[in-house]
PDB file of C-alpha atoms in Angstrom:
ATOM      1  CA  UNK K   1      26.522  32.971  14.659  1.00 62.00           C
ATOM      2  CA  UNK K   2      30.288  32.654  13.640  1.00 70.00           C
ATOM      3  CA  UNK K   3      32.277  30.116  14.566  1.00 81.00           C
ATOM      4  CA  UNK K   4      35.572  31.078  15.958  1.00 94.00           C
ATOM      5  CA  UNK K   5      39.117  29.011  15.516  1.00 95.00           C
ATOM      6  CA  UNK K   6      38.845  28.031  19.080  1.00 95.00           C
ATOM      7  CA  UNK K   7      35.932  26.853  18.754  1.00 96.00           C
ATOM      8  CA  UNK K   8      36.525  24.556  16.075  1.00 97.00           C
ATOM      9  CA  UNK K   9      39.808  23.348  18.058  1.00 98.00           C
ATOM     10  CA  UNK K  10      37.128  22.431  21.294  1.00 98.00           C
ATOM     11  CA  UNK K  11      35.495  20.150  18.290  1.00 98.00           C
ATOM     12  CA  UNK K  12      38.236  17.774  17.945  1.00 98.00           C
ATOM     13  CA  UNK K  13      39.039  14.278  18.318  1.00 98.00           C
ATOM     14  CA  UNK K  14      40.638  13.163  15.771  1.00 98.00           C
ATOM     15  CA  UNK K  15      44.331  14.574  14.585  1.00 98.00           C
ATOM     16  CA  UNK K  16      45.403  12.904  11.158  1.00 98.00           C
ATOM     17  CA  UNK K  17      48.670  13.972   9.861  1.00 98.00           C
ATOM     18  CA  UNK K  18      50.980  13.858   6.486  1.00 97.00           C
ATOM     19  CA  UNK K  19      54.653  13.005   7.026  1.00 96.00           C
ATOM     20  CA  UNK K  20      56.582  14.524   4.416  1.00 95.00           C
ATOM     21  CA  UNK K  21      57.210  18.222   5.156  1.00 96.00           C
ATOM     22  CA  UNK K  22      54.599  18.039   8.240  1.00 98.00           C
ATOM     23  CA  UNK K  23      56.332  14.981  10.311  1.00 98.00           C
ATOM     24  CA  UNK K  24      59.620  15.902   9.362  1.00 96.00           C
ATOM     25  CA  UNK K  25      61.101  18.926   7.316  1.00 96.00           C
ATOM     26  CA  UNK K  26      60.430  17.515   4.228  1.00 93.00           C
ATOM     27  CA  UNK K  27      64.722  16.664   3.631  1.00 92.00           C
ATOM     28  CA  UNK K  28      65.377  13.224   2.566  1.00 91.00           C
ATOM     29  CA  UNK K  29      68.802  11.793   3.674  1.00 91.00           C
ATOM     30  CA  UNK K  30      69.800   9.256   1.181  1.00 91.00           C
ATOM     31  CA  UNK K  31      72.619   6.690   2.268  1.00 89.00           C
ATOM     32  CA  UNK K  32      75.269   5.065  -0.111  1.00 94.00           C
ATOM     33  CA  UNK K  33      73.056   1.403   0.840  1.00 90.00           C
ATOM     34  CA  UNK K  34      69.896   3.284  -0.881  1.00 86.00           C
ATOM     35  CA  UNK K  35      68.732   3.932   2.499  1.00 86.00           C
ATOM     36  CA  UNK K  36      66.411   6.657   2.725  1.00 87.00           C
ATOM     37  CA  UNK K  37      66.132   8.353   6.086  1.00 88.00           C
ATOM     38  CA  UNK K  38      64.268  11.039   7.736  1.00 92.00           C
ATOM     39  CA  UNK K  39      64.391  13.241  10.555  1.00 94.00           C
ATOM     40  CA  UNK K  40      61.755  13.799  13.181  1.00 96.00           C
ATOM     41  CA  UNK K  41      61.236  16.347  15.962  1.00 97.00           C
ATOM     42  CA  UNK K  42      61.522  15.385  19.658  1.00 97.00           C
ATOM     43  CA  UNK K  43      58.852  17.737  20.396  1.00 97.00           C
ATOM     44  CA  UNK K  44      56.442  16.734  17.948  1.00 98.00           C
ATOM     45  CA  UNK K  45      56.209  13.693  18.953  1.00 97.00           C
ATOM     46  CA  UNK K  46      55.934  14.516  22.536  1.00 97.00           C
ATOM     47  CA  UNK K  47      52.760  15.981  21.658  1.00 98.00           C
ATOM     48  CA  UNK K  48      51.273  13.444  19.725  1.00 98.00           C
ATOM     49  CA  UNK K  49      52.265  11.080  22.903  1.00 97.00           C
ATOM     50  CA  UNK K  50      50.428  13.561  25.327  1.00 97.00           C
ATOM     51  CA  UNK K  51      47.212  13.278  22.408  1.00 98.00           C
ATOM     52  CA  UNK K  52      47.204   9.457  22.608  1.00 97.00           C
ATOM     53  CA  UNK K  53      47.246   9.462  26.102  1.00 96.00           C
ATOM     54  CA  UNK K  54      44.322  12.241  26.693  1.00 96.00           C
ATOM     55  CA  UNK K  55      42.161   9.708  24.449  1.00 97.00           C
ATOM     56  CA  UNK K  56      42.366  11.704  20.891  1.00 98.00           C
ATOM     57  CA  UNK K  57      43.029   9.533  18.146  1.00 98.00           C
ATOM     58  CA  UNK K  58      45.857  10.440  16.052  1.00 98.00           C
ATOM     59  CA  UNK K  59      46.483   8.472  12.533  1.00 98.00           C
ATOM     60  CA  UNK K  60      49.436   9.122   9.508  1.00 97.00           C
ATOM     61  CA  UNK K  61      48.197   9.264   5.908  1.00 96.00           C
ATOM     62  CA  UNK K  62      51.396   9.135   3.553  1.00 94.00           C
ATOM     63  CA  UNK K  63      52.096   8.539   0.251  1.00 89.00           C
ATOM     64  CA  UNK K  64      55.878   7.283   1.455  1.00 87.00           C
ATOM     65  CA  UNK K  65      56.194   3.744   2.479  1.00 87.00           C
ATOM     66  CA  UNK K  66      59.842   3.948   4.297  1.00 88.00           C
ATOM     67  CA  UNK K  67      60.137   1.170   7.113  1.00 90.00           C
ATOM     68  CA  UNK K  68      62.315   3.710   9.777  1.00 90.00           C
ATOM     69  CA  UNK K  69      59.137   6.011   9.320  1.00 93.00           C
ATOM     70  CA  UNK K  70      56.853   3.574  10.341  1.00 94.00           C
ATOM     71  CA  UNK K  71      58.899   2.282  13.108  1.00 95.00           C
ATOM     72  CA  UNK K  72      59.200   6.014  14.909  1.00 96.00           C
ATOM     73  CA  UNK K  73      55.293   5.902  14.420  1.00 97.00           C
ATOM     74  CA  UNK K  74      54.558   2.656  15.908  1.00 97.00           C
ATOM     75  CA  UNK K  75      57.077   3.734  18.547  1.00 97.00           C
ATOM     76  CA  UNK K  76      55.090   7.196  19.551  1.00 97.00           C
ATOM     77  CA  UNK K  77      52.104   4.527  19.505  1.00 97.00           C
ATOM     78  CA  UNK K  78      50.252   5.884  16.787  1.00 98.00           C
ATOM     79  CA  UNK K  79      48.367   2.483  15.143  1.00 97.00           C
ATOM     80  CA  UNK K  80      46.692   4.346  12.005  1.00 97.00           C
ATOM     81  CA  UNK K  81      48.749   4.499   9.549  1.00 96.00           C
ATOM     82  CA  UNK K  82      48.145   4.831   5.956  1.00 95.00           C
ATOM     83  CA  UNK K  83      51.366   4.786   4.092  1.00 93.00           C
ATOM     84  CA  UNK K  84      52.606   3.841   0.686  1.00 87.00           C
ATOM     85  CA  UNK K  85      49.765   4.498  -1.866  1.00 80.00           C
ATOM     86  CA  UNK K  86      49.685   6.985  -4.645  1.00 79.00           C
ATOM     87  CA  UNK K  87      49.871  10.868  -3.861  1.00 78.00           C
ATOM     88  CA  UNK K  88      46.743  11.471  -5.735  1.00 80.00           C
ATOM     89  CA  UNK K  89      44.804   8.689  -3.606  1.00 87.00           C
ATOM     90  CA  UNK K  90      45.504   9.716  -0.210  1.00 93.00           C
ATOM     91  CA  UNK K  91      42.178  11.298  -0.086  1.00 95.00           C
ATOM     92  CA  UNK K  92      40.845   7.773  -0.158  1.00 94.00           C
ATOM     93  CA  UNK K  93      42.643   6.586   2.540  1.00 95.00           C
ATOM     94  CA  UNK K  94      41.890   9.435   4.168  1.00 96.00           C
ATOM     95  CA  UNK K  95      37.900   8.559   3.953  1.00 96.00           C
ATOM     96  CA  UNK K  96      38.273   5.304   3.958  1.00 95.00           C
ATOM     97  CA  UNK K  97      39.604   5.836   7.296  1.00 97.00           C
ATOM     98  CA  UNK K  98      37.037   7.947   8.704  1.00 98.00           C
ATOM     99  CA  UNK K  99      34.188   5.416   7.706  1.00 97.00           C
ATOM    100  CA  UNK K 100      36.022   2.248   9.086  1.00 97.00           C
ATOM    101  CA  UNK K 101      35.883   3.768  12.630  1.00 97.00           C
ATOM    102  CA  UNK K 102      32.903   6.366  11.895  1.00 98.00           C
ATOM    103  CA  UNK K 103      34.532   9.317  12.763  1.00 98.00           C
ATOM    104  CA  UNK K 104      32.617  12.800  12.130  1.00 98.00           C
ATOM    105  CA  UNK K 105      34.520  14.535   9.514  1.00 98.00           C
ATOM    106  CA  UNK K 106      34.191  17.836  11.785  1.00 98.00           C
ATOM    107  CA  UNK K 107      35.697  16.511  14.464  1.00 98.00           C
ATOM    108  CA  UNK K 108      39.108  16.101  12.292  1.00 98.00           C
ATOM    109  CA  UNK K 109      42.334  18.244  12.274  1.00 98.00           C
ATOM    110  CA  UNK K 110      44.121  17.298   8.822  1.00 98.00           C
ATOM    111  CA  UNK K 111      47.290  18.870   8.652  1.00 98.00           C
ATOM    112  CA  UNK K 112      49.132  18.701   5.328  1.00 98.00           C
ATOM    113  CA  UNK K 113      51.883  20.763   3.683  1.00 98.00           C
ATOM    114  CA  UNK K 114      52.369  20.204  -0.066  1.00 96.00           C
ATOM    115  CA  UNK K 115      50.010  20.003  -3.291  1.00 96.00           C
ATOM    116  CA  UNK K 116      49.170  15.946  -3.113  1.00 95.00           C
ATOM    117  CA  UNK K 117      47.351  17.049   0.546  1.00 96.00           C
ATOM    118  CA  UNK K 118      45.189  19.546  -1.171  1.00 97.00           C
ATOM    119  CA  UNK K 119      41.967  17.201  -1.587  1.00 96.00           C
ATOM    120  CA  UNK K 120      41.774  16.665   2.138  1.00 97.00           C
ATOM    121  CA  UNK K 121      42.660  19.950   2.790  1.00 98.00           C
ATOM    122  CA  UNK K 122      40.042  21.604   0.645  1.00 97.00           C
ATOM    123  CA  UNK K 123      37.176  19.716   2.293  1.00 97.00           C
ATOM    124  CA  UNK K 124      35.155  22.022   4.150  1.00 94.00           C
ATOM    125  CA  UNK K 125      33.664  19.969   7.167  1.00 96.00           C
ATOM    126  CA  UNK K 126      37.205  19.277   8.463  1.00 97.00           C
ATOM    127  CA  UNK K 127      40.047  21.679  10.520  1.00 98.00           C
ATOM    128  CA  UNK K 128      42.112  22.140   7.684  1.00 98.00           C
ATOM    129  CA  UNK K 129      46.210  23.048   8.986  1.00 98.00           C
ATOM    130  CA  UNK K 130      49.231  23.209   7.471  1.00 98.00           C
ATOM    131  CA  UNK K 131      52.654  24.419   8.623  1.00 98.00           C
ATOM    132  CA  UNK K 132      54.109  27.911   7.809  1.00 98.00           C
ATOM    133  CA  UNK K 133      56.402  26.422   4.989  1.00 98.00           C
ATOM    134  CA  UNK K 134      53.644  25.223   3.202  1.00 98.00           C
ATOM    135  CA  UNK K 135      52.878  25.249  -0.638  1.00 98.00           C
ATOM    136  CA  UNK K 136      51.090  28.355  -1.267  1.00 98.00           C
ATOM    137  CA  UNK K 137      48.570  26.450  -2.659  1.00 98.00           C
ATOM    138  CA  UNK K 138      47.517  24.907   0.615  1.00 98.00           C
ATOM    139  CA  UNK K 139      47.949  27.899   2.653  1.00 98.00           C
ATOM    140  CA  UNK K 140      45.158  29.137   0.777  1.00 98.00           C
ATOM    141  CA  UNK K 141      42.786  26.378   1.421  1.00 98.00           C
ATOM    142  CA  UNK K 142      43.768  26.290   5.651  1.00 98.00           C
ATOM    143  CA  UNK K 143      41.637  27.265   8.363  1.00 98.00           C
ATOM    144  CA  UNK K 144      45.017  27.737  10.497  1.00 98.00           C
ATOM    145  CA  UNK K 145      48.188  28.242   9.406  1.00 98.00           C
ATOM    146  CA  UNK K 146      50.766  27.288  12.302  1.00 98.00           C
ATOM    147  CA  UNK K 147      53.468  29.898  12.319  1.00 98.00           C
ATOM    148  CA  UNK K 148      55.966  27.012  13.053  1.00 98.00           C
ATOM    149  CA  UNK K 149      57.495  25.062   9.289  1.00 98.00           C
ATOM    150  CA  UNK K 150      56.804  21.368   9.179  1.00 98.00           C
ATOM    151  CA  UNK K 151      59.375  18.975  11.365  1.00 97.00           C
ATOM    152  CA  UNK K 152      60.141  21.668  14.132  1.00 97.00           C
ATOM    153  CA  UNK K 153      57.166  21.835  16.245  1.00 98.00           C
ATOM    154  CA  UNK K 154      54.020  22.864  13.694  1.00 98.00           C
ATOM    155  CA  UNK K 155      52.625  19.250  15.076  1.00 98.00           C
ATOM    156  CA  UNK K 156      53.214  19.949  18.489  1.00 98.00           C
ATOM    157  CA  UNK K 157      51.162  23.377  17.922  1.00 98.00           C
ATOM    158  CA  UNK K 158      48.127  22.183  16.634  1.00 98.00           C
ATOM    159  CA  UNK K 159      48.382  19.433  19.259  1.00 98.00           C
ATOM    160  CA  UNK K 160      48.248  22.188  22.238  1.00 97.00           C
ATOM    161  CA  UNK K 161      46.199  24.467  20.638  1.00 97.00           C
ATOM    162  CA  UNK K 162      43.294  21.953  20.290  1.00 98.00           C
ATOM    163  CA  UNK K 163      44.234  20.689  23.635  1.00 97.00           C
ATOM    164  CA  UNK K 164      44.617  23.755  25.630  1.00 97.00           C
ATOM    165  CA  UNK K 165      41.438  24.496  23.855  1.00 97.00           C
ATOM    166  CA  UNK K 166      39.757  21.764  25.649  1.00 97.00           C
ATOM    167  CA  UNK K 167      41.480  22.331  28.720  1.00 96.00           C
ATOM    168  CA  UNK K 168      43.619  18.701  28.147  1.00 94.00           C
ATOM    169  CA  UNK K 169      47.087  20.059  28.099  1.00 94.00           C
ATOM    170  CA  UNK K 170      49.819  19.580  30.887  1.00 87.00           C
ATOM    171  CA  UNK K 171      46.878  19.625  33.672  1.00 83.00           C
ATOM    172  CA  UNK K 172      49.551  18.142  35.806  1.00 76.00           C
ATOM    173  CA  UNK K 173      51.029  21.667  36.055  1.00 74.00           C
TER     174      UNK K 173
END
């Protein structure tokens, strides 16, 4: 029996997500006060609002540690975040995450976008996404490639396309 996209979307819980080119659009605005800023889409994290509040969890695993980043995600009430280690451990925090709260790694959606994202990425048990400007690299490893880049909606696609999946998305409609 194969196992179609959708019906890996109707598995998940759990969406995890890089920030970095996934989150935002990967540009880094640096400031003249060595403030580095990033921007965010409006509709990204209108979906990862509508995912909290259906009941999935949603968490952040970064390598960046920038204090405006983690104030946007503790404003769009995501509480797992992983930020500031080294790019080539985020696969720890990554697992370490999944065994604190016991969380079946094929219930996941991992969506990353640039070579330090490839470890997750190329574990088979999980939903494996990355946006449509993605390194080459991890396009190859994806189970879905969303055909929106990273910081202008590819969150907000794999948010509706598990949801609508599972028949969670604007059921207020």
């Amino acid at each position: 029996m194969t196992t179609t996209l959708t019906d890996r979307f109707k598995q998940i819980t759990t969406f995890i997500f890089d920030v970095d080119g996934v989150l935002t659009d990967g540009t880094v605005n640096a400031l003249a006060s060595g403030e580095m800023y990033r921007t965010f889409y409006i509709r990204d994290g209108y979906g990862i609002e509508q995912a909290i509040k259906a009941g999935y969890r949603v968490a952040v695993v970064s390598a960046g540690n920038q204090d405006g980043v983690r104030k946007r995600l503790a404003f769009l009430g995501i509480k797992d975040v992983f930020m500031g280690g080294p790019t080539d451990q985020k696969v720890n925090a990554y697992l370490g995450y999944l065994n604190r709260d016991s969380i079946p790694e094929n219930q996941v959606l991992y969506m990353g976008d640039d070579l330090p994202d490839h470890a997750i990425l190329s574990r088979q048990a999980l939903l494996s996404t990355c946006p449509a400007d993605a390194a080459d690299e991890i396009q190859a490893v994806c189970d879905y490639i969303s055909p929106v880049v990273g910081g202008r909606g590819a969150v907000r696609d794999v948010i509706e396309q598990v949801m609508k999946a599972q028949g969670n998305w604007a059921t207020w409609l």
